[in-house]
Amino acid sequence: MQTQTSPRKIISYALIVFAAAALLLLFRHQHRKTTARPDNQEPPPAQSNPGPAHVAPGTDSPATSPQPGKLTLAGTAVKQTRNGLAATIRFSAGPATQPESLSLIVRLPRTGNARILDLASDDSVKYSGIGKRVSEDGKFAIFQGTPEPLSSAQFLLEVSGPTTADIRGTCGIEPFQLGIQPTGTEIHRQ
């Protein structure tokens, strides 16, 4: 017995794959620009921006007011799990923010032992056409979906241990690094 996939579903899946590929290329291009050195030496260790926001477990980081048509980082928190650490990442939506597709990309440093175990949305926003993937080595993850009415978005990033995650996304999400430690989170805006 064969099942047919509707053209709408096929187009939706194709758009997810295309958007993921485009975001990955953009991320790689930006990463090369920030780490390129004329003398072909290894880049220096990542520098943090002055005054990072340090957050104790279960508390929120400082938020900025949402801009029209954009998702703005509204807070982070961390808790220990049986498998490692779970960071909650919250975004608030500005006026007139109703994207057709929302993507969140997370990358961990190649050096280091921490791995991404899962990247998921919580139940506060319903999504259709969800596509999500964690790479085999656990250093890259993407979540993509079409949100229903959107006033905020919340994601759960589960990692095997302390690390710094590079996070990017669509819908005006500005790139940032999230330091994930058992004692809290640190945000470094890029």
PDB file of C-alpha atoms in Angstrom:
ATOM      1  CA  MET A   1       0.000   0.000   0.000  1.00  0.00           C
ATOM      2  CA  GLN A   2       1.479   3.318  -1.080  1.00  0.00           C
ATOM      3  CA  THR A   3       0.804   6.594   0.637  1.00  0.00           C
ATOM      4  CA  GLN A   4       0.816   9.856  -1.229  1.00  0.00           C
ATOM      5  CA  THR A   5       2.393  12.987   0.101  1.00  0.00           C
ATOM      6  CA  SER A   6       0.521  16.155  -0.719  1.00  0.00           C
ATOM      7  CA  PRO A   7       2.295  18.751  -2.884  1.00  0.00           C
ATOM      8  CA  ARG A   8       1.910  21.243  -0.044  1.00  0.00           C
ATOM      9  CA  LYS A   9       3.822  18.942   2.330  1.00  0.00           C
ATOM     10  CA  ILE A  10       6.548  18.356  -0.255  1.00  0.00           C
ATOM     11  CA  ILE A  11       6.932  22.104  -0.791  1.00  0.00           C
ATOM     12  CA  SER A  12       6.995  22.660   2.970  1.00  0.00           C
ATOM     13  CA  TYR A  13       9.760  20.067   3.440  1.00  0.00           C
ATOM     14  CA  ALA A  14      11.712  21.508   0.508  1.00  0.00           C
ATOM     15  CA  LEU A  15      11.508  24.998   2.038  1.00  0.00           C
ATOM     16  CA  ILE A  16      12.758  23.664   5.373  1.00  0.00           C
ATOM     17  CA  VAL A  17      15.738  21.990   3.710  1.00  0.00           C
ATOM     18  CA  PHE A  18      16.476  25.090   1.614  1.00  0.00           C
ATOM     19  CA  ALA A  19      16.264  27.430   4.627  1.00  0.00           C
ATOM     20  CA  ALA A  20      18.475  25.149   6.711  1.00  0.00           C
ATOM     21  CA  ALA A  21      21.083  25.002   3.945  1.00  0.00           C
ATOM     22  CA  ALA A  22      20.986  28.783   3.488  1.00  0.00           C
ATOM     23  CA  LEU A  23      21.376  29.403   7.219  1.00  0.00           C
ATOM     24  CA  LEU A  24      24.242  26.926   7.426  1.00  0.00           C
ATOM     25  CA  LEU A  25      26.037  28.659   4.536  1.00  0.00           C
ATOM     26  CA  LEU A  26      25.467  32.051   6.152  1.00  0.00           C
ATOM     27  CA  PHE A  27      26.776  30.752   9.477  1.00  0.00           C
ATOM     28  CA  ARG A  28      29.887  29.263   7.853  1.00  0.00           C
ATOM     29  CA  HIS A  29      30.543  32.482   5.915  1.00  0.00           C
ATOM     30  CA  GLN A  30      30.200  34.600   9.069  1.00  0.00           C
ATOM     31  CA  HIS A  31      32.373  32.152  11.030  1.00  0.00           C
ATOM     32  CA  ARG A  32      35.129  32.320   8.388  1.00  0.00           C
ATOM     33  CA  LYS A  33      35.030  36.123   8.398  1.00  0.00           C
ATOM     34  CA  THR A  34      35.436  36.286  12.168  1.00  0.00           C
ATOM     35  CA  THR A  35      38.178  33.659  12.384  1.00  0.00           C
ATOM     36  CA  ALA A  36      40.170  34.388   9.208  1.00  0.00           C
ATOM     37  CA  ARG A  37      43.765  35.438   9.863  1.00  0.00           C
ATOM     38  CA  PRO A  38      46.152  36.606   7.143  1.00  0.00           C
ATOM     39  CA  ASP A  39      49.093  34.630   8.528  1.00  0.00           C
ATOM     40  CA  ASN A  40      47.145  31.313   8.535  1.00  0.00           C
ATOM     41  CA  GLN A  41      47.708  30.906  12.262  1.00  0.00           C
ATOM     42  CA  GLU A  42      45.109  29.518  14.591  1.00  0.00           C
ATOM     43  CA  PRO A  43      42.617  32.184  15.691  1.00  0.00           C
ATOM     44  CA  PRO A  44      42.922  33.419  19.265  1.00  0.00           C
ATOM     45  CA  PRO A  45      40.464  32.070  21.833  1.00  0.00           C
ATOM     46  CA  ALA A  46      37.024  33.656  21.667  1.00  0.00           C
ATOM     47  CA  GLN A  47      36.835  36.918  23.559  1.00  0.00           C
ATOM     48  CA  SER A  48      33.712  37.743  25.475  1.00  0.00           C
ATOM     49  CA  ASN A  49      32.023  41.090  25.227  1.00  0.00           C
ATOM     50  CA  PRO A  50      32.489  43.282  28.307  1.00  0.00           C
ATOM     51  CA  GLY A  51      29.814  42.973  30.935  1.00  0.00           C
ATOM     52  CA  PRO A  52      28.219  39.629  30.124  1.00  0.00           C
ATOM     53  CA  ALA A  53      24.978  38.854  31.855  1.00  0.00           C
ATOM     54  CA  HIS A  54      25.563  36.119  34.427  1.00  0.00           C
ATOM     55  CA  VAL A  55      22.419  34.329  35.471  1.00  0.00           C
ATOM     56  CA  ALA A  56      21.911  31.982  38.380  1.00  0.00           C
ATOM     57  CA  PRO A  57      19.924  28.788  37.794  1.00  0.00           C
ATOM     58  CA  GLY A  58      16.230  29.330  37.328  1.00  0.00           C
ATOM     59  CA  THR A  59      16.490  33.090  36.829  1.00  0.00           C
ATOM     60  CA  ASP A  60      16.158  35.327  33.810  1.00  0.00           C
ATOM     61  CA  SER A  61      18.756  37.343  31.991  1.00  0.00           C
ATOM     62  CA  PRO A  62      18.219  41.032  31.283  1.00  0.00           C
ATOM     63  CA  ALA A  63      15.876  41.566  28.355  1.00  0.00           C
ATOM     64  CA  THR A  64      15.593  44.293  25.777  1.00  0.00           C
ATOM     65  CA  SER A  65      12.243  45.466  24.443  1.00  0.00           C
ATOM     66  CA  PRO A  66      11.073  43.639  21.308  1.00  0.00           C
ATOM     67  CA  GLN A  67      11.348  45.442  17.987  1.00  0.00           C
ATOM     68  CA  PRO A  68       8.566  45.314  15.392  1.00  0.00           C
ATOM     69  CA  GLY A  69       8.747  42.208  13.218  1.00  0.00           C
ATOM     70  CA  LYS A  70      11.587  40.658  15.249  1.00  0.00           C
ATOM     71  CA  LEU A  71      12.168  38.097  17.937  1.00  0.00           C
ATOM     72  CA  THR A  72      14.297  39.505  20.758  1.00  0.00           C
ATOM     73  CA  LEU A  73      16.174  37.505  23.373  1.00  0.00           C
ATOM     74  CA  ALA A  74      14.059  37.795  26.522  1.00  0.00           C
ATOM     75  CA  GLY A  75      15.808  35.491  28.956  1.00  0.00           C
ATOM     76  CA  THR A  76      17.738  32.333  29.643  1.00  0.00           C
ATOM     77  CA  ALA A  77      17.924  29.837  32.457  1.00  0.00           C
ATOM     78  CA  VAL A  78      19.711  26.553  33.088  1.00  0.00           C
ATOM     79  CA  LYS A  79      19.014  23.453  35.108  1.00  0.00           C
ATOM     80  CA  GLN A  80      20.860  20.223  35.609  1.00  0.00           C
ATOM     81  CA  THR A  81      19.374  17.094  34.064  1.00  0.00           C
ATOM     82  CA  ARG A  82      20.195  13.432  34.302  1.00  0.00           C
ATOM     83  CA  ASN A  83      22.145  13.682  31.017  1.00  0.00           C
ATOM     84  CA  GLY A  84      23.828  17.073  31.511  1.00  0.00           C
ATOM     85  CA  LEU A  85      22.460  20.623  31.391  1.00  0.00           C
ATOM     86  CA  ALA A  86      19.267  22.050  29.893  1.00  0.00           C
ATOM     87  CA  ALA A  87      19.267  25.718  28.883  1.00  0.00           C
ATOM     88  CA  THR A  88      15.961  27.463  28.333  1.00  0.00           C
ATOM     89  CA  ILE A  89      16.143  30.264  25.762  1.00  0.00           C
ATOM     90  CA  ARG A  90      13.191  32.675  25.558  1.00  0.00           C
ATOM     91  CA  PHE A  91      12.436  35.215  22.854  1.00  0.00           C
ATOM     92  CA  SER A  92       9.697  37.833  22.856  1.00  0.00           C
ATOM     93  CA  ALA A  93       8.029  38.906  19.639  1.00  0.00           C
ATOM     94  CA  GLY A  94       7.685  42.511  18.618  1.00  0.00           C
ATOM     95  CA  PRO A  95       4.510  43.882  17.045  1.00  0.00           C
ATOM     96  CA  ALA A  96       3.622  42.430  13.640  1.00  0.00           C
ATOM     97  CA  THR A  97       5.860  39.389  14.085  1.00  0.00           C
ATOM     98  CA  GLN A  98       4.212  36.465  12.334  1.00  0.00           C
ATOM     99  CA  PRO A  99       6.878  34.646  10.347  1.00  0.00           C
ATOM    100  CA  GLU A 100       6.086  31.953   7.826  1.00  0.00           C
ATOM    101  CA  SER A 101       9.028  29.983   9.144  1.00  0.00           C
ATOM    102  CA  LEU A 102      11.205  30.191  12.233  1.00  0.00           C
ATOM    103  CA  SER A 103      14.659  28.620  12.415  1.00  0.00           C
ATOM    104  CA  LEU A 104      17.097  28.363  15.294  1.00  0.00           C
ATOM    105  CA  ILE A 105      20.648  27.123  14.679  1.00  0.00           C
ATOM    106  CA  VAL A 106      23.018  26.094  17.459  1.00  0.00           C
ATOM    107  CA  ARG A 107      26.685  25.258  17.082  1.00  0.00           C
ATOM    108  CA  LEU A 108      29.146  24.109  19.755  1.00  0.00           C
ATOM    109  CA  PRO A 109      32.928  24.466  19.539  1.00  0.00           C
ATOM    110  CA  ARG A 110      34.627  21.553  17.763  1.00  0.00           C
ATOM    111  CA  THR A 111      37.108  21.397  20.617  1.00  0.00           C
ATOM    112  CA  GLY A 112      35.624  20.301  23.881  1.00  0.00           C
ATOM    113  CA  ASN A 113      33.668  17.306  25.043  1.00  0.00           C
ATOM    114  CA  ALA A 114      30.158  18.783  25.262  1.00  0.00           C
ATOM    115  CA  ARG A 115      27.595  17.571  22.750  1.00  0.00           C
ATOM    116  CA  ILE A 116      24.113  18.755  21.856  1.00  0.00           C
ATOM    117  CA  LEU A 117      21.636  16.136  23.018  1.00  0.00           C
ATOM    118  CA  ASP A 118      18.434  17.885  21.909  1.00  0.00           C
ATOM    119  CA  LEU A 119      17.029  21.159  20.612  1.00  0.00           C
ATOM    120  CA  ALA A 120      13.275  21.540  20.901  1.00  0.00           C
ATOM    121  CA  SER A 121      10.517  24.084  21.295  1.00  0.00           C
ATOM    122  CA  ASP A 122       8.416  24.060  24.414  1.00  0.00           C
ATOM    123  CA  ASP A 123       4.644  23.792  24.181  1.00  0.00           C
ATOM    124  CA  SER A 124       3.979  27.541  24.483  1.00  0.00           C
ATOM    125  CA  VAL A 125       3.877  27.900  20.681  1.00  0.00           C
ATOM    126  CA  LYS A 126       2.351  25.375  18.308  1.00  0.00           C
ATOM    127  CA  TYR A 127       4.358  24.687  15.142  1.00  0.00           C
ATOM    128  CA  SER A 128       3.503  22.921  11.921  1.00  0.00           C
ATOM    129  CA  GLY A 129       5.994  21.446   9.487  1.00  0.00           C
ATOM    130  CA  ILE A 130       8.599  20.921  12.196  1.00  0.00           C
ATOM    131  CA  GLY A 131      12.044  19.900  11.051  1.00  0.00           C
ATOM    132  CA  LYS A 132      14.792  19.341  13.564  1.00  0.00           C
ATOM    133  CA  ARG A 133      18.194  17.742  13.396  1.00  0.00           C
ATOM    134  CA  VAL A 134      21.183  17.207  15.657  1.00  0.00           C
ATOM    135  CA  SER A 135      24.398  16.269  13.847  1.00  0.00           C
ATOM    136  CA  GLU A 136      26.015  12.903  14.558  1.00  0.00           C
ATOM    137  CA  ASP A 137      28.927  14.517  16.396  1.00  0.00           C
ATOM    138  CA  GLY A 138      26.542  16.627  18.502  1.00  0.00           C
ATOM    139  CA  LYS A 139      28.205  19.902  17.536  1.00  0.00           C
ATOM    140  CA  PHE A 140      25.381  21.327  15.370  1.00  0.00           C
ATOM    141  CA  ALA A 141      21.588  21.426  15.681  1.00  0.00           C
ATOM    142  CA  ILE A 142      18.766  23.126  13.826  1.00  0.00           C
ATOM    143  CA  PHE A 143      15.089  23.570  14.643  1.00  0.00           C
ATOM    144  CA  GLN A 144      12.677  24.860  12.028  1.00  0.00           C
ATOM    145  CA  GLY A 145       8.926  25.173  11.944  1.00  0.00           C
ATOM    146  CA  THR A 146       6.002  27.354  11.006  1.00  0.00           C
ATOM    147  CA  PRO A 147       4.653  28.933  14.195  1.00  0.00           C
ATOM    148  CA  GLU A 148       0.984  29.502  14.880  1.00  0.00           C
ATOM    149  CA  PRO A 149       0.182  32.930  16.399  1.00  0.00           C
ATOM    150  CA  LEU A 150       3.447  34.134  17.891  1.00  0.00           C
ATOM    151  CA  SER A 151       3.878  36.419  20.909  1.00  0.00           C
ATOM    152  CA  SER A 152       6.951  34.646  22.241  1.00  0.00           C
ATOM    153  CA  ALA A 153       9.054  31.574  21.547  1.00  0.00           C
ATOM    154  CA  GLN A 154      10.890  29.337  23.957  1.00  0.00           C
ATOM    155  CA  PHE A 155      13.453  26.656  23.178  1.00  0.00           C
ATOM    156  CA  LEU A 156      15.151  24.016  25.265  1.00  0.00           C
ATOM    157  CA  LEU A 157      18.774  23.220  24.434  1.00  0.00           C
ATOM    158  CA  GLU A 158      20.073  20.121  26.179  1.00  0.00           C
ATOM    159  CA  VAL A 159      23.846  19.609  26.235  1.00  0.00           C
ATOM    160  CA  SER A 160      25.997  16.903  27.791  1.00  0.00           C
ATOM    161  CA  GLY A 161      28.114  19.318  29.827  1.00  0.00           C
ATOM    162  CA  PRO A 162      29.294  22.918  30.296  1.00  0.00           C
ATOM    163  CA  THR A 163      29.950  24.693  26.996  1.00  0.00           C
ATOM    164  CA  THR A 164      29.485  27.881  25.003  1.00  0.00           C
ATOM    165  CA  ALA A 165      26.876  27.650  22.249  1.00  0.00           C
ATOM    166  CA  ASP A 166      26.820  29.921  19.206  1.00  0.00           C
ATOM    167  CA  ILE A 167      23.147  30.652  18.449  1.00  0.00           C
ATOM    168  CA  ARG A 168      21.623  32.227  15.345  1.00  0.00           C
ATOM    169  CA  GLY A 169      18.182  32.318  13.854  1.00  0.00           C
ATOM    170  CA  THR A 170      15.694  33.838  11.486  1.00  0.00           C
ATOM    171  CA  CYS A 171      12.965  36.392  12.303  1.00  0.00           C
ATOM    172  CA  GLY A 172      15.451  39.009  13.449  1.00  0.00           C
ATOM    173  CA  ILE A 173      17.127  36.834  16.085  1.00  0.00           C
ATOM    174  CA  GLU A 174      20.514  38.467  16.512  1.00  0.00           C
ATOM    175  CA  PRO A 175      23.490  36.101  16.844  1.00  0.00           C
ATOM    176  CA  PHE A 176      24.800  35.546  20.357  1.00  0.00           C
ATOM    177  CA  GLN A 177      26.893  33.128  22.358  1.00  0.00           C
ATOM    178  CA  LEU A 178      25.370  31.415  25.352  1.00  0.00           C
ATOM    179  CA  GLY A 179      27.709  30.142  28.045  1.00  0.00           C
ATOM    180  CA  ILE A 180      26.012  27.192  29.726  1.00  0.00           C
ATOM    181  CA  GLN A 181      27.327  26.249  33.184  1.00  0.00           C
ATOM    182  CA  PRO A 182      25.758  24.436  36.146  1.00  0.00           C
ATOM    183  CA  THR A 183      25.770  27.778  38.001  1.00  0.00           C
ATOM    184  CA  GLY A 184      23.907  29.723  35.293  1.00  0.00           C
ATOM    185  CA  THR A 185      24.205  31.207  31.832  1.00  0.00           C
ATOM    186  CA  GLU A 186      26.230  34.033  30.296  1.00  0.00           C
ATOM    187  CA  ILE A 187      25.158  35.904  27.183  1.00  0.00           C
ATOM    188  CA  HIS A 188      27.734  37.388  24.842  1.00  0.00           C
ATOM    189  CA  ARG A 189      26.196  39.401  22.039  1.00  0.00           C
ATOM    190  CA  GLN A 190      28.089  39.316  18.772  1.00  0.00           C
TER     191      GLN A 190
END
